[in-house]
Amino acid sequence: MELLKLKKARSYYETKGINFDLYASSTQERASDTLENVAPNQSYQRFKGLKEWHFGLFEGESVYLFDNLYKPEDLFGDRIVPFKGEARQQVEDRIVKTLHDIMSQTKNNALVVSHGTIMGVFLRYCLKLDEALKA
């Protein structure tokens, strides 16, 4: 099923004539596998700054163990820090810096593959959701 979705994504870019000058992926294997399926035979760079949120002691465990720590208004906030995980601000700083670094390497389009919570943090940053929620 996932492979079918990846092929659809590849077909979309090809059909629309969308080209990329730079391909980037998280260093985590599932992200690079995704990129290799969407853009086969393309060379790409791997960036540690694109890796998934570090969940500390919850890393590799079932998401049900830390579902109660997730809050829609701030994702995981600082609630996983006592369990040796990353604070949300650390994640935001890391992803924003990494994406700025990637964007500085190309004048046109980059295809970047990362992870769900990272994308959530970046979207909140871009849309200034935290400020909107405080207003």
PDB file of C-alpha atoms in Angstrom:
ATOM      1  CA  MET A   1       0.000   0.000   0.000  1.00  0.00           C
ATOM      2  CA  GLU A   2       2.736   2.484   0.950  1.00  0.00           C
ATOM      3  CA  LEU A   3       4.693   1.673  -2.199  1.00  0.00           C
ATOM      4  CA  LEU A   4       1.605   2.492  -4.273  1.00  0.00           C
ATOM      5  CA  LYS A   5       1.346   5.897  -2.567  1.00  0.00           C
ATOM      6  CA  LEU A   6       5.015   6.587  -3.271  1.00  0.00           C
ATOM      7  CA  LYS A   7       4.578   5.694  -6.934  1.00  0.00           C
ATOM      8  CA  LYS A   8       1.608   8.078  -7.102  1.00  0.00           C
ATOM      9  CA  ALA A   9       3.733  10.845  -5.631  1.00  0.00           C
ATOM     10  CA  ARG A  10       6.481  10.174  -8.176  1.00  0.00           C
ATOM     11  CA  SER A  11       3.917  10.143 -10.998  1.00  0.00           C
ATOM     12  CA  TYR A  12       2.454  13.454  -9.795  1.00  0.00           C
ATOM     13  CA  TYR A  13       5.813  15.237  -9.954  1.00  0.00           C
ATOM     14  CA  GLU A  14       6.596  13.730 -13.343  1.00  0.00           C
ATOM     15  CA  THR A  15       3.155  14.543 -14.817  1.00  0.00           C
ATOM     16  CA  LYS A  16       3.236  18.130 -13.564  1.00  0.00           C
ATOM     17  CA  GLY A  17       6.788  18.638 -14.813  1.00  0.00           C
ATOM     18  CA  ILE A  18       8.045  19.468 -11.334  1.00  0.00           C
ATOM     19  CA  ASN A  19      11.809  19.126 -11.212  1.00  0.00           C
ATOM     20  CA  PHE A  20      14.130  19.224  -8.249  1.00  0.00           C
ATOM     21  CA  ASP A  21      17.660  20.551  -8.082  1.00  0.00           C
ATOM     22  CA  LEU A  22      18.384  19.001  -4.731  1.00  0.00           C
ATOM     23  CA  TYR A  23      17.140  15.892  -2.967  1.00  0.00           C
ATOM     24  CA  ALA A  24      17.457  15.627   0.808  1.00  0.00           C
ATOM     25  CA  SER A  25      16.496  13.073   3.411  1.00  0.00           C
ATOM     26  CA  SER A  26      16.661  12.411   7.094  1.00  0.00           C
ATOM     27  CA  THR A  27      19.474  10.072   8.083  1.00  0.00           C
ATOM     28  CA  GLN A  28      16.880   7.579   9.290  1.00  0.00           C
ATOM     29  CA  GLU A  29      16.436   4.672   6.909  1.00  0.00           C
ATOM     30  CA  ARG A  30      12.661   4.902   6.494  1.00  0.00           C
ATOM     31  CA  ALA A  31      13.010   8.453   5.154  1.00  0.00           C
ATOM     32  CA  SER A  32      15.810   7.622   2.727  1.00  0.00           C
ATOM     33  CA  ASP A  33      13.831   4.562   1.549  1.00  0.00           C
ATOM     34  CA  THR A  34      10.886   6.865   0.864  1.00  0.00           C
ATOM     35  CA  LEU A  35      13.033   9.276  -1.118  1.00  0.00           C
ATOM     36  CA  GLU A  36      14.598   6.437  -3.109  1.00  0.00           C
ATOM     37  CA  ASN A  37      11.112   5.254  -4.095  1.00  0.00           C
ATOM     38  CA  VAL A  38       9.818   8.706  -5.006  1.00  0.00           C
ATOM     39  CA  ALA A  39      12.982   9.721  -6.870  1.00  0.00           C
ATOM     40  CA  PRO A  40      14.785   6.551  -7.953  1.00  0.00           C
ATOM     41  CA  ASN A  41      18.313   6.842  -9.330  1.00  0.00           C
ATOM     42  CA  GLN A  42      18.751  10.352  -7.911  1.00  0.00           C
ATOM     43  CA  SER A  43      21.682  11.214  -5.721  1.00  0.00           C
ATOM     44  CA  TYR A  44      20.686  12.854  -2.462  1.00  0.00           C
ATOM     45  CA  GLN A  45      22.101  14.286   0.722  1.00  0.00           C
ATOM     46  CA  ARG A  46      21.251  13.009   4.182  1.00  0.00           C
ATOM     47  CA  PHE A  47      20.856  15.520   6.996  1.00  0.00           C
ATOM     48  CA  LYS A  48      20.842  14.670  10.699  1.00  0.00           C
ATOM     49  CA  GLY A  49      18.760  17.792  11.290  1.00  0.00           C
ATOM     50  CA  LEU A  50      15.832  16.183   9.440  1.00  0.00           C
ATOM     51  CA  LYS A  51      15.658  13.178  11.768  1.00  0.00           C
ATOM     52  CA  GLU A  52      12.532  12.424  13.780  1.00  0.00           C
ATOM     53  CA  TRP A  53      11.885  14.035  17.171  1.00  0.00           C
ATOM     54  CA  HIS A  54      14.009  12.173  19.719  1.00  0.00           C
ATOM     55  CA  PHE A  55      11.599  10.532  22.152  1.00  0.00           C
ATOM     56  CA  GLY A  56      14.189   9.521  24.743  1.00  0.00           C
ATOM     57  CA  LEU A  57      13.225   6.462  26.772  1.00  0.00           C
ATOM     58  CA  PHE A  58      10.102   6.110  24.614  1.00  0.00           C
ATOM     59  CA  GLU A  59      12.226   5.645  21.479  1.00  0.00           C
ATOM     60  CA  GLY A  60      11.232   2.469  19.663  1.00  0.00           C
ATOM     61  CA  GLU A  61       8.316   1.810  21.995  1.00  0.00           C
ATOM     62  CA  SER A  62       4.638   1.707  21.101  1.00  0.00           C
ATOM     63  CA  VAL A  63       3.145   5.167  20.640  1.00  0.00           C
ATOM     64  CA  TYR A  64       0.452   4.182  23.124  1.00  0.00           C
ATOM     65  CA  LEU A  65       3.023   4.526  25.919  1.00  0.00           C
ATOM     66  CA  PHE A  66       3.289   8.258  25.399  1.00  0.00           C
ATOM     67  CA  ASP A  67      -0.051   9.178  23.832  1.00  0.00           C
ATOM     68  CA  ASN A  68      -1.002  11.012  27.041  1.00  0.00           C
ATOM     69  CA  LEU A  69       2.024  13.269  26.594  1.00  0.00           C
ATOM     70  CA  TYR A  70       0.755  14.483  23.195  1.00  0.00           C
ATOM     71  CA  LYS A  71      -1.324  17.655  23.210  1.00  0.00           C
ATOM     72  CA  PRO A  72      -2.687  19.127  19.953  1.00  0.00           C
ATOM     73  CA  GLU A  73      -1.798  22.656  21.017  1.00  0.00           C
ATOM     74  CA  ASP A  74       1.958  22.004  21.260  1.00  0.00           C
ATOM     75  CA  LEU A  75       2.582  18.407  20.143  1.00  0.00           C
ATOM     76  CA  PHE A  76       4.869  17.009  22.860  1.00  0.00           C
ATOM     77  CA  GLY A  77       6.064  20.342  24.218  1.00  0.00           C
ATOM     78  CA  ASP A  78       8.621  19.651  26.944  1.00  0.00           C
ATOM     79  CA  ARG A  79       6.751  16.664  28.369  1.00  0.00           C
ATOM     80  CA  ILE A  80       9.253  14.083  27.113  1.00  0.00           C
ATOM     81  CA  VAL A  81      12.317  15.986  28.356  1.00  0.00           C
ATOM     82  CA  PRO A  82      12.244  14.210  31.778  1.00  0.00           C
ATOM     83  CA  PHE A  83      12.469  10.959  29.803  1.00  0.00           C
ATOM     84  CA  LYS A  84      15.648  12.134  28.006  1.00  0.00           C
ATOM     85  CA  GLY A  85      13.718  13.301  24.940  1.00  0.00           C
ATOM     86  CA  GLU A  86      13.994  16.535  22.967  1.00  0.00           C
ATOM     87  CA  ALA A  87      12.120  19.689  23.900  1.00  0.00           C
ATOM     88  CA  ARG A  88       9.883  21.111  21.196  1.00  0.00           C
ATOM     89  CA  GLN A  89      12.001  24.260  20.923  1.00  0.00           C
ATOM     90  CA  GLN A  90      15.094  22.127  20.285  1.00  0.00           C
ATOM     91  CA  VAL A  91      13.242  20.308  17.514  1.00  0.00           C
ATOM     92  CA  GLU A  92      12.012  23.573  16.004  1.00  0.00           C
ATOM     93  CA  ASP A  93      15.467  25.153  16.067  1.00  0.00           C
ATOM     94  CA  ARG A  94      16.980  22.050  14.473  1.00  0.00           C
ATOM     95  CA  ILE A  95      14.485  21.699  11.630  1.00  0.00           C
ATOM     96  CA  VAL A  96      14.379  25.424  10.817  1.00  0.00           C
ATOM     97  CA  LYS A  97      18.191  25.639  10.673  1.00  0.00           C
ATOM     98  CA  THR A  98      18.463  22.492   8.568  1.00  0.00           C
ATOM     99  CA  LEU A  99      15.824  23.608   6.077  1.00  0.00           C
ATOM    100  CA  HIS A 100      17.464  27.034   5.782  1.00  0.00           C
ATOM    101  CA  ASP A 101      20.776  25.260   5.086  1.00  0.00           C
ATOM    102  CA  ILE A 102      19.117  23.113   2.413  1.00  0.00           C
ATOM    103  CA  MET A 103      17.376  26.094   0.810  1.00  0.00           C
ATOM    104  CA  SER A 104      20.649  28.004   0.665  1.00  0.00           C
ATOM    105  CA  GLN A 105      22.091  25.224  -1.516  1.00  0.00           C
ATOM    106  CA  THR A 106      19.596  25.690  -4.359  1.00  0.00           C
ATOM    107  CA  LYS A 107      17.907  28.552  -6.154  1.00  0.00           C
ATOM    108  CA  ASN A 108      14.975  26.424  -7.279  1.00  0.00           C
ATOM    109  CA  ASN A 109      13.236  23.336  -5.891  1.00  0.00           C
ATOM    110  CA  ALA A 110      14.349  20.825  -3.293  1.00  0.00           C
ATOM    111  CA  LEU A 111      12.551  17.609  -2.426  1.00  0.00           C
ATOM    112  CA  VAL A 112      12.985  16.979   1.294  1.00  0.00           C
ATOM    113  CA  VAL A 113      11.834  13.841   3.108  1.00  0.00           C
ATOM    114  CA  SER A 114      11.547  13.901   6.887  1.00  0.00           C
ATOM    115  CA  HIS A 115       9.067  12.671   9.527  1.00  0.00           C
ATOM    116  CA  GLY A 116       5.570  13.455  10.743  1.00  0.00           C
ATOM    117  CA  THR A 117       6.204  15.239  14.025  1.00  0.00           C
ATOM    118  CA  ILE A 118       9.050  17.216  12.473  1.00  0.00           C
ATOM    119  CA  MET A 119       6.751  18.408   9.699  1.00  0.00           C
ATOM    120  CA  GLY A 120       4.166  19.332  12.325  1.00  0.00           C
ATOM    121  CA  VAL A 121       6.686  21.457  14.212  1.00  0.00           C
ATOM    122  CA  PHE A 122       7.837  23.163  11.005  1.00  0.00           C
ATOM    123  CA  LEU A 123       4.281  23.916   9.846  1.00  0.00           C
ATOM    124  CA  ARG A 124       3.467  25.426  13.238  1.00  0.00           C
ATOM    125  CA  TYR A 125       6.582  27.590  12.916  1.00  0.00           C
ATOM    126  CA  CYS A 126       5.728  28.741   9.375  1.00  0.00           C
ATOM    127  CA  LEU A 127       2.075  29.418  10.147  1.00  0.00           C
ATOM    128  CA  LYS A 128       2.904  31.011  13.508  1.00  0.00           C
ATOM    129  CA  LEU A 129       0.283  28.811  15.153  1.00  0.00           C
ATOM    130  CA  ASP A 130       1.702  29.260  18.640  1.00  0.00           C
ATOM    131  CA  GLU A 131       1.207  33.026  18.402  1.00  0.00           C
ATOM    132  CA  ALA A 132      -2.295  32.577  16.988  1.00  0.00           C
ATOM    133  CA  LEU A 133      -3.280  30.205  19.789  1.00  0.00           C
ATOM    134  CA  LYS A 134      -2.074  32.685  22.437  1.00  0.00           C
ATOM    135  CA  ALA A 135      -4.054  35.589  20.940  1.00  0.00           C
TER     136      ALA A 135
END
